[in-house]
Coordinates of C-alpha atoms and ligand atoms in Angstrom, one line a residue:
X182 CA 141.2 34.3 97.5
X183 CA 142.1 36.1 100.5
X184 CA 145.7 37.9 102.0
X185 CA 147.3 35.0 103.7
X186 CA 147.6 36.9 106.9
X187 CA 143.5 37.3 106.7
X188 CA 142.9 33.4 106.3
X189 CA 145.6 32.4 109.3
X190 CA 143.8 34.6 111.6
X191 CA 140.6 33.1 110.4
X192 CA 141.5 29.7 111.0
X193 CA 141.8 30.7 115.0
X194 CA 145.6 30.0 114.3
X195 CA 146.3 33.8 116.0
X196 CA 145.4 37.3 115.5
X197 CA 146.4 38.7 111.9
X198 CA 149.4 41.1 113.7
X199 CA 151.1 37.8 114.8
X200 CA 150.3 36.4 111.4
X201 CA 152.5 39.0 109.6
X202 CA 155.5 38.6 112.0
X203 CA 155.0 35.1 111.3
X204 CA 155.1 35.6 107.8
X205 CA 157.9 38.0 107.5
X206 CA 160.0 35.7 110.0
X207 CA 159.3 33.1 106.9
X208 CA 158.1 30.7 109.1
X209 CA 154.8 29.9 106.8
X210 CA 154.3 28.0 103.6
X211 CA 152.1 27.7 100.9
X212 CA 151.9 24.8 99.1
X213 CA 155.3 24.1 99.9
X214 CA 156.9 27.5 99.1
X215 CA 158.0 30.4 101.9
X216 CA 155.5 33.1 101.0
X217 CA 155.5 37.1 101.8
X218 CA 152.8 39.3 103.5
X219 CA 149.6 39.7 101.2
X220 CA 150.2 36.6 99.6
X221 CA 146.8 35.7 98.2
X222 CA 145.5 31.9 99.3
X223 CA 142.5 30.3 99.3
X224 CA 141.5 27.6 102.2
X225 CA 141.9 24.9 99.2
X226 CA 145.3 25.7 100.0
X227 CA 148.1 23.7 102.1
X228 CA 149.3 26.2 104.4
X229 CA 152.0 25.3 107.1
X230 CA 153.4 27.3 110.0
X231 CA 156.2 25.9 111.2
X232 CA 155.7 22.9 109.8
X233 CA 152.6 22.3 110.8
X234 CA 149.7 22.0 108.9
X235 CA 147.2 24.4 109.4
X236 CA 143.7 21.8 110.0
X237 CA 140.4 24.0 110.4
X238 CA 138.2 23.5 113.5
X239 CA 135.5 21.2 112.2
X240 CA 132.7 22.7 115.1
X241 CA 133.0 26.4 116.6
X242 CA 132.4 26.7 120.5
X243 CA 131.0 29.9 121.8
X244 CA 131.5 30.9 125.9
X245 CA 129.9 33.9 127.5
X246 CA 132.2 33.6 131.0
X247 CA 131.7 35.9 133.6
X248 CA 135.3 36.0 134.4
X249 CA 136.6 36.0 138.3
X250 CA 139.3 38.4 139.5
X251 CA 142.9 36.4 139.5
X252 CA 142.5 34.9 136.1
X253 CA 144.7 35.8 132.8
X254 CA 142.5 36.2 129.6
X255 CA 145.2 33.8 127.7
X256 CA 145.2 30.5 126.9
X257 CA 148.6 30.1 128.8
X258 CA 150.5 32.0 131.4
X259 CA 154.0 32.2 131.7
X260 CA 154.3 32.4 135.4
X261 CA 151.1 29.8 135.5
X262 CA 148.6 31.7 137.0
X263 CA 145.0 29.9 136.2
X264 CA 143.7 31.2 132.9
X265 CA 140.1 32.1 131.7
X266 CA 140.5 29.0 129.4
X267 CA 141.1 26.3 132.4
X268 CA 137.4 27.5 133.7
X269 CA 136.1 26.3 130.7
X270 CA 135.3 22.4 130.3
X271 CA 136.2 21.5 127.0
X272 CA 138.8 19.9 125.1
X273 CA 138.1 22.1 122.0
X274 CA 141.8 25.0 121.3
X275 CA 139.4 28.0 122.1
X276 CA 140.6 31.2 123.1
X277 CA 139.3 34.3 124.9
X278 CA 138.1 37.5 122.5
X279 CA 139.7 40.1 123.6
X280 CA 141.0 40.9 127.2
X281 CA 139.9 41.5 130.8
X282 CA 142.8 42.6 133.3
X283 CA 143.8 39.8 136.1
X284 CA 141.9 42.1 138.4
X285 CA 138.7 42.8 136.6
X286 CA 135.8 40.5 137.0
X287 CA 133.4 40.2 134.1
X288 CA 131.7 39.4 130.7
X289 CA 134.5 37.8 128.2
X290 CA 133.3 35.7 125.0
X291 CA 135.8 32.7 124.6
X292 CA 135.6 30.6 121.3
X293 CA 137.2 28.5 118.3
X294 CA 135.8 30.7 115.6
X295 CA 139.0 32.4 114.1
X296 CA 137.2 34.7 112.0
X297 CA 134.7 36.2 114.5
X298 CA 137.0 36.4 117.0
X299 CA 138.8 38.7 115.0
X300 CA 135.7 40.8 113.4
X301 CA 134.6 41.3 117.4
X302 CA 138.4 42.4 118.2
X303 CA 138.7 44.8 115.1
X304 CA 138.8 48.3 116.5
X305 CA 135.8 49.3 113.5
X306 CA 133.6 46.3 115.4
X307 CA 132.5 48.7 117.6
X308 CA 131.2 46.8 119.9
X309 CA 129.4 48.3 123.4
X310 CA 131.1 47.6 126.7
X311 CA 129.6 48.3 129.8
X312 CA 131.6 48.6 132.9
X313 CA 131.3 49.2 136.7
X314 CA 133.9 50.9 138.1
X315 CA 134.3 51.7 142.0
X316 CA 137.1 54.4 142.8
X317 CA 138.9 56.0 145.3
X318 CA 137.9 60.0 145.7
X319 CA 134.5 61.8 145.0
X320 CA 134.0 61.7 141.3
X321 CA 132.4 65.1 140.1
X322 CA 129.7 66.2 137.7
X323 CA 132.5 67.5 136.0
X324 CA 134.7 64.4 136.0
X325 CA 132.0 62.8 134.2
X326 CA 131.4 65.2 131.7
X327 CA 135.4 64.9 130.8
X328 CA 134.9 61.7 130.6
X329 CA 131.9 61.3 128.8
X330 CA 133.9 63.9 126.4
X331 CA 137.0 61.9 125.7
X332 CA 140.4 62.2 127.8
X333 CA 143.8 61.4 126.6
X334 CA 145.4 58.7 127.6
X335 CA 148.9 57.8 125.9
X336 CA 148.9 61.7 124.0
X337 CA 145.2 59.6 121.9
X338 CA 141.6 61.1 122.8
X339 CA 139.3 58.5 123.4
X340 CA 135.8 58.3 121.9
X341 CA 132.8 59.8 123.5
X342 CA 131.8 57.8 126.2
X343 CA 128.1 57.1 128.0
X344 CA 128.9 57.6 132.1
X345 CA 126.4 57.3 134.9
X346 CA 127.7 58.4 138.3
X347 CA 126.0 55.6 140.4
X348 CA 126.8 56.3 143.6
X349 CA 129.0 58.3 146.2
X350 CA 130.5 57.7 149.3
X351 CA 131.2 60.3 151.0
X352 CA 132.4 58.5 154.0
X353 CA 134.8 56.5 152.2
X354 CA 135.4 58.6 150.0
X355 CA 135.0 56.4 147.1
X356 CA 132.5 56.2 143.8
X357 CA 130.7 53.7 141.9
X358 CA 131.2 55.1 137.9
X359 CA 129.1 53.5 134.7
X360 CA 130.9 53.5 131.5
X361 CA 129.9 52.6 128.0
X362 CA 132.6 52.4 125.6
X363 CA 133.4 50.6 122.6
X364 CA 137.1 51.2 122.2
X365 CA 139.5 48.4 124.0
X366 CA 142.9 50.4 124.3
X367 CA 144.7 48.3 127.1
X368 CA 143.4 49.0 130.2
X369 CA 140.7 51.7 128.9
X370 CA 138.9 52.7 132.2
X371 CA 141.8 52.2 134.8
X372 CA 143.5 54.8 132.6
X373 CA 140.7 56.9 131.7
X374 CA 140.2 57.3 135.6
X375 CA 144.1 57.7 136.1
X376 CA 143.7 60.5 133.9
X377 CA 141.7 62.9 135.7
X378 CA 143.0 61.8 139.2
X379 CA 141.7 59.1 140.3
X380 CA 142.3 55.4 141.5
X381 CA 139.8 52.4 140.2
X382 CA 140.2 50.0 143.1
X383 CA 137.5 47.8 141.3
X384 CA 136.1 47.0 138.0
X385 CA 133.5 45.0 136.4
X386 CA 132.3 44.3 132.5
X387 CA 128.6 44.1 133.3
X388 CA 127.7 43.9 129.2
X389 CA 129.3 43.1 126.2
X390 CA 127.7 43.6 123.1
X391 CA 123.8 42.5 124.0
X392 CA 125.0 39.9 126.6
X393 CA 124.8 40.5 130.3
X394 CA 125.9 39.3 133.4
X395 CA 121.9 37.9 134.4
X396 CA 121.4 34.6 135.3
X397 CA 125.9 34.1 135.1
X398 CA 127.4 34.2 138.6
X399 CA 131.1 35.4 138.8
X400 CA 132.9 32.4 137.7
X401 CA 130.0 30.7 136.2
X402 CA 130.0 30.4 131.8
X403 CA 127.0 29.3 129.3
X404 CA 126.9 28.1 125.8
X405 CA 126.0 30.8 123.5
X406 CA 122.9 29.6 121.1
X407 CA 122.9 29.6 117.6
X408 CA 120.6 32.4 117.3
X409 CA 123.1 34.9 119.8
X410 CA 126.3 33.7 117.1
X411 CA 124.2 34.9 114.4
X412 CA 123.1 38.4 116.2
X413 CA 127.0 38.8 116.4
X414 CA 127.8 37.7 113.5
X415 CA 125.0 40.4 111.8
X416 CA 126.6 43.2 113.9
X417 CA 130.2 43.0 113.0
X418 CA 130.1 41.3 109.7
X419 CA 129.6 44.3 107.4
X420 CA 132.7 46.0 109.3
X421 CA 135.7 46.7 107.2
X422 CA 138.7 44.2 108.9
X423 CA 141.5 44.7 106.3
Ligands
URA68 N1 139.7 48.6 131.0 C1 140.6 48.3 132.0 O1 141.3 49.2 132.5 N2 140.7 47.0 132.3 C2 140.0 46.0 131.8 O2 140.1 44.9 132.2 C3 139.0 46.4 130.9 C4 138.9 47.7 130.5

């Protein structure tokens, strides 16, 4: 038996936040009956939302896209703009984990699979992203120790970070910056950057987890294997996600 919330979100339906609005909008049903937040189900169980009976995904599908810029990672967009989802050829509800920026280019897992979807997303999953990041101004030594350090962005320090200073252009006047993080505040580097002055004109997820962008043009996608689901499924599944 699991909270109600827990087995929604597993069944891909939507995360477990939406779940409990869901829930305490009394728009879900258990066997018939308008249930409260922590109910406990099992997947034996009928369980409607709106009506609609929740049906799990017989077959999981697993993406690694390396997302172009001028995409929303959504399965819809209100004002229609294409959508990480329309890249991907299949006819299969899947969804993208987690969240790129319309301008940032780079590594996003899409899938059916509810319940890793969520493990990945959980902020304890702490899972390694790598980014590129080109910005405006000459980044210091001492820039990257602040932010290899932790700088606050909405009054919250963020973690310890890794940061290569790639390159400078002193020209220009702009920088090329590495960052390793595993946190995914919304927009983490643009506002790490924005923090200590500067501008990031560019930005790329060259890893995720062990994936990389090799052999995956911008725009292009791949099947994950069995053997890569499991590898995630091994990092994140001892991870606390209630
Ligand atoms: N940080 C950002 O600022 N934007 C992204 O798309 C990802 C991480």
């Amino acid at each position: 038996m699991e909270k109600i919330q827990k087995i929604i979100a597993n069944y891909g339906y939507c995360s477990r936040r939406k779940a409990e609005k869901l829930i305490k909008e009394k728009k879900v049903k258990v066997n018939g009956k308008i249930i409260d937040i922590g109910y406990l189900a099992s997947n034996k169980d009928k369980i409607e939302i709106n009506g609609n009976l929740l049906i799990k995904e017989k077959k999981f599908e697993y993406y690694l896209l390396n997302k172009p810029r001028f995409t929303i990672s959504s399965t819809n967009d209100e004002h229609n703009r294409k959508t990480v989802v329309d890249i991907i050829n299949t006819k299969t509800r899947i969804y993208p984990v987690g969240r790129l920026d319309y301008d940032t280019t780079g590594l996003i897992l899409l899938t059916n699979d509810g319940q890793l979807a969520n493990l990945l997303m959980h902020p304890s999953s702490n899972i390694d992203k790598t980014y590129v990041a080109k910005v405006s101004g000459i980044v210091t030594g001492y820039d990257i120790k602040k932010l290899k350090n932790g700088v606050y962005i909405d009054n919250i320090k963020t973690s310890k970070a890794k940061v290569k200073l790639r390159k400078v252009d002193k020209k220009k006047e702009t920088s090329i910056v590495e960052l390793t993080i595993h946190e995914g505040r919304n927009h983490q580097v643009k506002k790490m950057f924005e923090s200590i002055g500067y501008k990031v004109d560019k930005l790329t997820r060259i890893k995720y987890a062990f994936f990389t962008t090799d052999g995956l043009k911008v725009g292009e996608y791949r099947k994950l294997n069995p053997k890569e689901v499991s590898v995630l499924y091994n990092l994140v599944k001892n991870k606390k996600t209630n």
